mmCIF file of C-alpha atoms in Angstrom:
data_model
loop_
_atom_site.group_PDB
_atom_site.id
_atom_site.type_symbol
_atom_site.label_atom_id
_atom_site.label_comp_id
_atom_site.label_asym_id
_atom_site.label_seq_id
_atom_site.Cartn_x
_atom_site.Cartn_y
_atom_site.Cartn_z
ATOM 1 C CA GLN H 1 0.000 0.000 0.000
ATOM 2 C CA VAL H 2 1.052 3.551 -0.733
ATOM 3 C CA GLN H 3 -0.368 6.659 0.898
ATOM 4 C CA LEU H 4 -0.179 10.070 -0.765
ATOM 5 C CA VAL H 5 -0.850 13.407 0.923
ATOM 6 C CA GLU H 6 -0.929 16.613 -1.114
ATOM 7 C CA SER H 7 -0.428 20.140 0.145
ATOM 8 C CA GLY H 8 0.298 23.585 -1.202
ATOM 9 C CA GLY H 9 -2.874 24.450 -3.053
ATOM 10 C CA GLY H 10 -4.660 27.736 -2.647
ATOM 11 C CA LEU H 11 -5.554 30.954 -4.381
ATOM 12 C CA ALA H 12 -3.236 32.760 -6.781
ATOM 13 C CA GLN H 13 -3.572 35.591 -9.229
ATOM 14 C CA ALA H 14 -2.999 35.086 -12.921
ATOM 15 C CA GLY H 15 0.726 35.206 -13.585
ATOM 16 C CA GLY H 16 1.527 34.052 -10.071
ATOM 17 C CA SER H 17 3.065 30.873 -8.743
ATOM 18 C CA LEU H 18 2.217 28.000 -6.431
ATOM 19 C CA ARG H 19 4.108 24.867 -5.443
ATOM 20 C CA LEU H 20 2.297 21.648 -4.712
ATOM 21 C CA SER H 21 3.826 18.885 -2.619
ATOM 22 C CA CYS H 22 2.952 15.209 -2.439
ATOM 23 C CA ALA H 23 4.352 13.205 0.447
ATOM 24 C CA ALA H 24 4.419 9.461 -0.108
ATOM 25 C CA SER H 25 4.544 6.752 2.527
ATOM 26 C CA GLY H 26 4.172 2.995 2.610
ATOM 27 C CA ILE H 27 5.779 0.563 0.171
ATOM 28 C CA ILE H 28 7.206 3.335 -1.978
ATOM 29 C CA GLY H 29 10.126 1.256 -3.263
ATOM 30 C CA SER H 30 7.726 -0.430 -5.662
ATOM 31 C CA ILE H 31 6.603 2.791 -7.327
ATOM 32 C CA ASN H 32 7.472 3.051 -11.035
ATOM 33 C CA ARG H 33 6.424 6.590 -11.649
ATOM 34 C CA MET H 34 4.567 9.475 -10.059
ATOM 35 C CA ALA H 35 2.383 12.098 -11.646
ATOM 36 C CA TRP H 36 0.108 15.049 -11.119
ATOM 37 C CA TYR H 37 -3.401 15.116 -12.541
ATOM 38 C CA ARG H 38 -6.056 17.790 -12.339
ATOM 39 C CA GLN H 39 -9.808 17.960 -12.608
ATOM 40 C CA ALA H 40 -11.681 21.159 -13.337
ATOM 41 C CA PRO H 41 -15.393 21.505 -12.573
ATOM 42 C CA GLY H 42 -17.478 19.632 -15.117
ATOM 43 C CA LYS H 43 -14.436 18.118 -16.800
ATOM 44 C CA GLN H 44 -12.656 14.801 -16.724
ATOM 45 C CA ARG H 45 -9.485 14.294 -14.756
ATOM 46 C CA GLU H 46 -6.476 14.961 -16.967
ATOM 47 C CA LEU H 47 -2.779 14.282 -16.775
ATOM 48 C CA VAL H 48 -0.537 17.270 -16.048
ATOM 49 C CA ALA H 49 2.978 15.877 -15.597
ATOM 50 C CA ILE H 50 4.850 12.628 -14.993
ATOM 51 C CA ILE H 51 8.192 11.845 -13.399
ATOM 52 C CA THR H 52 9.596 8.345 -13.769
ATOM 53 C CA SER H 53 11.875 6.332 -11.519
ATOM 54 C CA VAL H 54 14.830 7.510 -13.626
ATOM 55 C CA ASP H 55 13.681 11.141 -13.475
ATOM 56 C CA THR H 56 12.344 11.337 -16.994
ATOM 57 C CA THR H 57 9.673 14.043 -17.078
ATOM 58 C CA ILE H 58 6.705 14.454 -19.381
ATOM 59 C CA TYR H 59 4.295 17.387 -19.560
ATOM 60 C CA VAL H 60 1.055 18.035 -21.335
ATOM 61 C CA ASP H 61 1.243 20.842 -23.865
ATOM 62 C CA ALA H 62 -0.951 23.154 -21.790
ATOM 63 C CA VAL H 63 1.652 23.418 -19.011
ATOM 64 C CA LYS H 64 4.948 23.036 -20.872
ATOM 65 C CA GLY H 65 7.353 25.809 -19.992
ATOM 66 C CA ARG H 66 5.278 26.867 -16.986
ATOM 67 C CA PHE H 67 5.119 23.834 -14.680
ATOM 68 C CA THR H 68 7.977 21.718 -13.363
ATOM 69 C CA ILE H 69 7.666 18.326 -11.715
ATOM 70 C CA SER H 70 10.487 17.197 -9.452
ATOM 71 C CA ARG H 71 11.110 14.998 -6.480
ATOM 72 C CA ASP H 72 13.205 14.687 -3.353
ATOM 73 C CA ASN H 73 13.889 11.009 -2.743
ATOM 74 C CA ALA H 74 15.233 11.667 0.746
ATOM 75 C CA LYS H 75 11.865 13.148 1.710
ATOM 76 C CA ASN H 76 9.742 10.784 -0.424
ATOM 77 C CA THR H 77 8.095 13.889 -1.830
ATOM 78 C CA VAL H 78 7.137 14.970 -5.325
ATOM 79 C CA TYR H 79 6.602 18.608 -6.199
ATOM 80 C CA LEU H 80 4.790 20.540 -8.886
ATOM 81 C CA GLN H 81 6.102 24.057 -9.311
ATOM 82 C CA MET H 82 3.496 26.083 -11.163
ATOM 83 C CA ASN H 83 4.518 29.431 -12.643
ATOM 84 C CA ALA H 84 2.751 31.893 -14.908
ATOM 85 C CA LEU H 85 -0.568 30.555 -13.685
ATOM 86 C CA LYS H 86 -3.679 31.067 -15.795
ATOM 87 C CA PRO H 87 -7.350 31.004 -14.793
ATOM 88 C CA GLU H 88 -7.721 27.815 -16.828
ATOM 89 C CA ASP H 89 -5.300 26.115 -14.431
ATOM 90 C CA THR H 90 -8.033 26.252 -11.793
ATOM 91 C CA ALA H 91 -8.768 22.684 -10.725
ATOM 92 C CA VAL H 92 -8.367 20.124 -8.006
ATOM 93 C CA TYR H 93 -4.869 18.696 -8.369
ATOM 94 C CA TYR H 94 -4.264 15.053 -7.525
ATOM 95 C CA CYS H 95 -1.027 13.263 -6.844
ATOM 96 C CA ASN H 96 -0.758 9.836 -8.446
ATOM 97 C CA ALA H 97 1.635 6.947 -7.959
ATOM 98 C CA PHE H 98 1.747 3.868 -10.172
ATOM 99 C CA GLY H 99 3.397 0.662 -9.075
ATOM 100 C CA GLY H 100 3.305 -1.999 -6.421
ATOM 101 C CA THR H 101 3.573 -5.750 -6.362
ATOM 102 C CA PRO H 102 2.529 -8.275 -7.465
ATOM 103 C CA ILE H 103 0.272 -6.238 -9.769
ATOM 104 C CA PRO H 104 0.966 -2.525 -10.328
ATOM 105 C CA VAL H 105 -1.960 -0.268 -9.484
ATOM 106 C CA ASN H 106 -2.737 3.419 -9.297
ATOM 107 C CA TYR H 107 -2.685 5.213 -5.965
ATOM 108 C CA TRP H 108 -4.279 8.634 -5.466
ATOM 109 C CA GLY H 109 -4.063 11.443 -2.985
ATOM 110 C CA GLN H 110 -7.098 13.293 -1.693
ATOM 111 C CA GLY H 111 -6.549 16.293 -3.948
ATOM 112 C CA THR H 112 -5.749 19.928 -3.330
ATOM 113 C CA GLN H 113 -7.654 22.894 -4.758
ATOM 114 C CA VAL H 114 -5.869 25.430 -6.932
ATOM 115 C CA THR H 115 -7.808 28.562 -7.869
ATOM 116 C CA VAL H 116 -6.363 31.184 -10.206
ATOM 117 C CA SER H 117 -8.111 34.536 -10.415
ATOM 118 C CA SER H 118 -7.912 36.803 -13.421
#
């Protein structure tokens, strides 16, 4: 089992910045990759960024150049630095971990609200 706890959401103005954190605990050695997703009101949950076990990062086009995913292995924490925020970034942001044995599964945090005002 893996437990994920997000923090760092809140209210920001357009053009501002926020940093989200996701603290992982449990059998984290089995995790293959971690990611951030977001879900805006009335929309489906969508991928934002991925970081793999070898620190390869992938971003969706909407956040490229503005968001950075990173991690601190010593703290078992993944971060999402969000710069140049736009109102369309408003959503609940979820931390995701994929892995585990014997069958890899998805683990989710409880979500943290990010609201960007224009």
